[in-house]
Amino acid sequence: MRKLYSKLILVLGILLIIPPLQAQETEVMVRVRSKDAKFIGSSIGGARVIIKNAETGELLASGMTSGSTGNTRLIMQQPHSRNERLTDENTAGFLAKLNLEEPVFVTVEAIAPYNKKQARVTSSTQLWLLPGKDITGDGLVLEVPGFVVDILSPQTHERISSENVEIKANVVMMCGCPITPGGIWDADQYEVTAVLSSEGKEVKELQLKAGEKPSTFSAETTLEPGMYELLIYAYDSMSGNTGVDQLNFIVK
């Protein structure tokens, strides 16, 4: 009994000598960048960022990126050297502040652009976070590929009384950056195509051309009366970016 008592006293003494682990605030800046373009920020609704413990699934932090898309000249036009920052204090990002007692292996996920459901892409990575060791500056950058494609005409379930139908779409980069002929994001480099189907069979395929209004592509066609499904896709053979929107309409 005395030996057991002595051991308990020894253990308690050791516990009193060893200080408890102290949580340390650790900052992690997460940014989300559109492939071949700029950062996803407030102007297009932001990206949702989720940070979880990779082993347990515990949610550690979540939020939306906010801020500007960044400096166009710096990001898209100037050559970059190693360790050169591409962002500043105004560039979109989500700053997570975590209280860590020990190293934790995490999964970081970004869903973007969050407000454009037909264009959302999920990008993720994993890394160790260390107590008190901040990841700031450009931070952790996740890339999302694609285009945001919105069909402007015809409208969903629109009944068109004329056989002459205008097909029109808005196409932008995932950050919302505009596409124009001869611009930084050159409309002449991208293929924007409309595919029309009826009763499960393809009726015709049209190449949409860029107009005077930035990011707007259109074409005209004639259709016989019937119910149609319209799919418009954008494709860049250089970067591999793609995007799709689709709807149904009726020609009376």
Tab-separated table of C-alpha atoms in Angstrom:
chain	number	residue	atom	x	y	z
A	1	MET	CA	0.000	0.000	0.000
A	2	ARG	CA	2.847	2.351	0.877
A	3	LYS	CA	4.524	1.561	-2.459
A	4	LEU	CA	1.332	2.386	-4.368
A	5	TYR	CA	0.928	5.602	-2.418
A	6	SER	CA	4.539	6.552	-3.155
A	7	LYS	CA	4.032	5.926	-6.868
A	8	LEU	CA	0.945	8.134	-6.922
A	9	ILE	CA	2.869	10.910	-5.185
A	10	LEU	CA	5.665	10.548	-7.782
A	11	VAL	CA	3.249	10.713	-10.732
A	12	LEU	CA	1.494	13.759	-9.315
A	13	GLY	CA	4.851	15.427	-8.780
A	14	ILE	CA	5.870	14.825	-12.379
A	15	LEU	CA	2.553	16.210	-13.644
A	16	LEU	CA	3.054	19.326	-11.556
A	17	ILE	CA	6.564	19.806	-12.941
A	18	ILE	CA	5.570	19.332	-16.642
A	19	PRO	CA	3.495	22.329	-17.823
A	20	PRO	CA	0.318	21.564	-19.797
A	21	LEU	CA	0.323	22.084	-23.559
A	22	GLN	CA	-0.546	25.658	-24.421
A	23	ALA	CA	-2.603	26.321	-27.541
A	24	GLN	CA	-0.938	28.758	-29.913
A	25	GLU	CA	-2.800	30.943	-32.387
A	26	THR	CA	-1.813	29.978	-35.925
A	27	GLU	CA	-2.827	31.986	-38.975
A	28	VAL	CA	-3.416	30.346	-42.344
A	29	MET	CA	-4.168	32.452	-45.410
A	30	VAL	CA	-6.035	30.503	-48.103
A	31	ARG	CA	-6.477	31.954	-51.575
A	32	VAL	CA	-8.305	30.501	-54.568
A	33	ARG	CA	-7.123	31.277	-58.080
A	34	SER	CA	-8.876	30.759	-61.391
A	35	LYS	CA	-6.728	28.704	-63.760
A	36	ASP	CA	-5.080	30.997	-66.330
A	37	ALA	CA	-6.604	34.020	-64.583
A	38	LYS	CA	-6.806	35.853	-61.250
A	39	PHE	CA	-8.031	35.313	-57.713
A	40	ILE	CA	-11.639	34.557	-56.804
A	41	GLY	CA	-13.010	37.302	-54.579
A	42	SER	CA	-15.967	39.459	-53.668
A	43	SER	CA	-16.863	40.559	-57.217
A	44	ILE	CA	-18.096	37.075	-58.153
A	45	GLY	CA	-19.272	36.056	-54.685
A	46	GLY	CA	-16.091	34.428	-53.404
A	47	ALA	CA	-14.974	30.866	-52.768
A	48	ARG	CA	-15.999	28.823	-49.726
A	49	VAL	CA	-12.973	27.511	-47.831
A	50	ILE	CA	-13.221	24.565	-45.434
A	51	ILE	CA	-10.378	23.367	-43.201
A	52	LYS	CA	-10.786	19.986	-41.476
A	53	ASN	CA	-8.680	17.631	-39.390
A	54	ALA	CA	-7.819	15.015	-42.036
A	55	GLU	CA	-7.844	12.158	-39.509
A	56	THR	CA	-10.982	12.906	-37.492
A	57	GLY	CA	-13.005	15.071	-39.894
A	58	GLU	CA	-13.330	17.793	-37.229
A	59	LEU	CA	-14.145	21.182	-38.728
A	60	LEU	CA	-11.395	23.626	-37.761
A	61	ALA	CA	-12.380	26.690	-39.794
A	62	SER	CA	-14.566	27.776	-42.696
A	63	GLY	CA	-15.414	30.993	-44.478
A	64	MET	CA	-15.524	32.882	-47.759
A	65	THR	CA	-12.673	34.504	-49.641
A	66	SER	CA	-13.157	38.246	-49.970
A	67	GLY	CA	-11.246	41.087	-51.572
A	68	SER	CA	-10.142	41.985	-55.083
A	69	THR	CA	-9.125	39.689	-57.922
A	70	GLY	CA	-5.603	41.115	-57.707
A	71	ASN	CA	-3.235	43.134	-59.863
A	72	THR	CA	-3.772	42.136	-63.507
A	73	ARG	CA	-0.381	43.322	-64.744
A	74	LEU	CA	1.502	41.582	-61.922
A	75	ILE	CA	-0.410	38.308	-62.162
A	76	MET	CA	-0.959	37.964	-65.915
A	77	GLN	CA	1.588	40.070	-67.781
A	78	GLN	CA	4.858	40.328	-65.862
A	79	PRO	CA	7.372	37.465	-65.547
A	80	HIS	CA	7.652	36.059	-62.015
A	81	SER	CA	10.719	35.066	-60.056
A	82	ARG	CA	10.874	32.553	-57.231
A	83	ASN	CA	9.379	33.762	-53.913
A	84	GLU	CA	7.967	36.879	-55.572
A	85	ARG	CA	4.549	37.710	-54.160
A	86	LEU	CA	1.577	37.874	-56.498
A	87	THR	CA	-0.796	39.295	-53.886
A	88	ASP	CA	-1.163	42.300	-51.612
A	89	GLU	CA	-3.367	43.229	-48.641
A	90	ASN	CA	-6.350	43.808	-50.970
A	91	THR	CA	-6.157	40.498	-52.845
A	92	ALA	CA	-8.965	38.068	-52.091
A	93	GLY	CA	-8.374	35.406	-49.483
A	94	PHE	CA	-9.708	33.736	-46.335
A	95	LEU	CA	-7.608	34.127	-43.182
A	96	ALA	CA	-8.171	31.265	-40.745
A	97	LYS	CA	-7.043	31.710	-37.127
A	98	LEU	CA	-6.618	28.373	-35.390
A	99	ASN	CA	-5.641	27.540	-31.814
A	100	LEU	CA	-3.321	24.546	-32.105
A	101	GLU	CA	-1.780	22.579	-29.247
A	102	GLU	CA	0.108	20.163	-31.513
A	103	PRO	CA	0.826	19.585	-35.200
A	104	VAL	CA	-2.309	18.596	-37.099
A	105	PHE	CA	-2.664	17.149	-40.579
A	106	VAL	CA	-5.492	18.961	-42.368
A	107	THR	CA	-7.542	18.876	-45.545
A	108	VAL	CA	-8.146	22.307	-47.079
A	109	GLU	CA	-11.011	22.485	-49.554
A	110	ALA	CA	-12.240	25.339	-51.741
A	111	ILE	CA	-15.555	25.461	-53.603
A	112	ALA	CA	-15.618	28.180	-56.260
A	113	PRO	CA	-17.119	30.344	-57.545
A	114	TYR	CA	-19.606	29.625	-54.764
A	115	ASN	CA	-22.586	31.636	-56.078
A	116	LYS	CA	-22.476	30.091	-59.569
A	117	LYS	CA	-23.783	26.591	-58.956
A	118	GLN	CA	-23.503	25.347	-62.545
A	119	ALA	CA	-19.823	26.355	-62.591
A	120	ARG	CA	-18.698	25.328	-59.085
A	121	VAL	CA	-15.445	23.392	-58.859
A	122	THR	CA	-13.984	21.805	-55.734
A	123	SER	CA	-10.229	21.942	-55.253
A	124	SER	CA	-8.428	20.506	-52.239
A	125	THR	CA	-5.040	19.721	-50.778
A	126	GLN	CA	-3.546	18.451	-47.521
A	127	LEU	CA	-0.724	19.657	-45.311
A	128	TRP	CA	0.597	19.775	-41.735
A	129	LEU	CA	-0.195	22.837	-39.669
A	130	LEU	CA	2.229	23.576	-36.841
A	131	PRO	CA	1.351	25.513	-33.656
A	132	GLY	CA	2.474	29.127	-33.947
A	133	LYS	CA	3.871	28.685	-37.469
A	134	ASP	CA	1.828	31.020	-39.670
A	135	ILE	CA	1.224	30.542	-43.393
A	136	THR	CA	0.668	34.065	-44.677
A	137	GLY	CA	1.718	36.274	-47.601
A	138	ASP	CA	0.438	34.607	-50.763
A	139	GLY	CA	-0.493	31.792	-48.400
A	140	LEU	CA	-1.871	28.464	-49.527
A	141	VAL	CA	-3.192	28.859	-53.091
A	142	LEU	CA	-5.753	26.435	-54.510
A	143	GLU	CA	-6.438	26.522	-58.251
A	144	VAL	CA	-9.828	25.956	-59.891
A	145	PRO	CA	-10.115	25.348	-63.650
A	146	GLY	CA	-13.005	26.332	-65.888
A	147	PHE	CA	-15.294	29.017	-67.280
A	148	VAL	CA	-18.553	30.408	-65.921
A	149	VAL	CA	-21.133	30.013	-68.704
A	150	ASP	CA	-24.589	31.628	-68.413
A	151	ILE	CA	-27.160	31.239	-71.200
A	152	LEU	CA	-28.830	34.615	-71.773
A	153	SER	CA	-31.139	33.708	-74.658
A	154	PRO	CA	-33.428	31.838	-74.978
A	155	GLN	CA	-34.578	31.880	-71.362
A	156	THR	CA	-35.492	28.740	-69.445
A	157	HIS	CA	-38.787	27.292	-70.755
A	158	GLU	CA	-39.310	30.339	-72.961
A	159	ARG	CA	-42.004	29.939	-75.657
A	160	ILE	CA	-40.684	31.452	-78.885
A	161	SER	CA	-43.287	32.299	-81.526
A	162	SER	CA	-40.770	32.859	-84.334
A	163	GLU	CA	-38.669	30.212	-86.078
A	164	ASN	CA	-35.750	32.666	-85.931
A	165	VAL	CA	-33.977	32.066	-82.629
A	166	GLU	CA	-31.138	34.066	-81.121
A	167	ILE	CA	-28.651	32.058	-79.072
A	168	LYS	CA	-26.652	34.160	-76.635
A	169	ALA	CA	-24.379	33.403	-73.671
A	170	ASN	CA	-22.162	35.198	-71.182
A	171	VAL	CA	-18.777	33.544	-70.660
A	172	VAL	CA	-16.219	34.695	-68.082
A	173	MET	CA	-13.218	33.257	-66.293
A	174	MET	CA	-13.869	31.656	-62.897
A	175	CYS	CA	-12.740	34.886	-61.222
A	176	GLY	CA	-15.210	36.888	-63.310
A	177	CYS	CA	-12.491	38.334	-65.540
A	178	PRO	CA	-13.929	39.458	-68.924
A	179	ILE	CA	-13.309	37.778	-72.266
A	180	THR	CA	-12.859	40.088	-75.267
A	181	PRO	CA	-11.424	39.820	-78.800
A	182	GLY	CA	-7.687	40.509	-78.584
A	183	GLY	CA	-7.845	41.010	-74.794
A	184	ILE	CA	-5.806	39.414	-72.032
A	185	TRP	CA	-8.415	36.658	-72.096
A	186	ASP	CA	-8.780	36.546	-75.864
A	187	ALA	CA	-12.215	35.547	-77.175
A	188	ASP	CA	-10.591	34.408	-80.414
A	189	GLN	CA	-8.679	31.750	-78.467
A	190	TYR	CA	-11.802	30.113	-77.035
A	191	GLU	CA	-14.367	27.851	-78.630
A	192	VAL	CA	-17.939	28.669	-77.585
A	193	THR	CA	-20.435	26.229	-79.077
A	194	ALA	CA	-24.200	25.737	-78.864
A	195	VAL	CA	-25.610	22.219	-79.218
A	196	LEU	CA	-29.354	21.978	-79.881
A	197	SER	CA	-31.245	18.736	-79.281
A	198	SER	CA	-34.864	17.670	-79.591
A	199	GLU	CA	-36.391	14.413	-78.349
A	200	GLY	CA	-32.969	13.158	-77.374
A	201	LYS	CA	-31.402	13.703	-80.798
A	202	GLU	CA	-28.925	16.406	-81.772
A	203	VAL	CA	-30.486	18.846	-84.228
A	204	LYS	CA	-27.628	21.220	-84.945
A	205	GLU	CA	-24.402	22.686	-83.626
A	206	LEU	CA	-23.517	26.388	-83.839
A	207	GLN	CA	-20.320	28.315	-83.220
A	208	LEU	CA	-21.031	31.450	-81.153
A	209	LYS	CA	-19.086	34.597	-81.980
A	210	ALA	CA	-17.941	37.338	-79.607
A	211	GLY	CA	-19.842	40.609	-79.893
A	212	GLU	CA	-19.045	44.175	-78.913
A	213	LYS	CA	-20.175	43.644	-75.336
A	214	PRO	CA	-17.411	41.965	-73.268
A	215	SER	CA	-17.908	38.260	-72.529
A	216	THR	CA	-20.995	37.992	-74.751
A	217	PHE	CA	-21.173	35.369	-77.500
A	218	SER	CA	-24.080	34.864	-79.896
A	219	ALA	CA	-25.440	33.303	-83.063
A	220	GLU	CA	-28.779	33.114	-84.870
A	221	THR	CA	-30.535	30.083	-86.292
A	222	THR	CA	-33.921	28.862	-87.528
A	223	LEU	CA	-35.775	26.023	-85.834
A	224	GLU	CA	-38.961	24.141	-86.588
A	225	PRO	CA	-41.691	24.106	-83.931
A	226	GLY	CA	-40.920	21.750	-81.074
A	227	MET	CA	-39.306	21.351	-77.652
A	228	TYR	CA	-35.554	21.885	-77.497
A	229	GLU	CA	-32.666	21.413	-75.125
A	230	LEU	CA	-29.831	23.899	-75.474
A	231	LEU	CA	-26.324	23.177	-74.199
A	232	ILE	CA	-23.584	25.785	-74.540
A	233	TYR	CA	-19.991	24.941	-73.775
A	234	ALA	CA	-16.768	26.949	-73.688
A	235	TYR	CA	-13.375	25.346	-74.301
A	236	ASP	CA	-9.789	26.571	-74.304
A	237	SER	CA	-7.378	24.121	-75.933
A	238	MET	CA	-4.371	25.957	-74.461
A	239	SER	CA	-5.292	25.766	-70.769
A	240	GLY	CA	-7.861	22.964	-70.864
A	241	ASN	CA	-10.473	25.208	-69.232
A	242	THR	CA	-14.085	24.166	-69.882
A	243	GLY	CA	-17.547	25.340	-68.850
A	244	VAL	CA	-21.175	24.388	-69.542
A	245	ASP	CA	-24.709	25.697	-69.103
A	246	GLN	CA	-27.945	24.212	-70.395
A	247	LEU	CA	-31.705	24.780	-70.455
A	248	ASN	CA	-34.898	23.877	-72.287
A	249	PHE	CA	-37.155	26.079	-74.461
A	250	ILE	CA	-40.065	25.748	-76.862
A	251	VAL	CA	-40.572	26.957	-80.431
A	252	LYS	CA	-44.289	27.278	-81.235
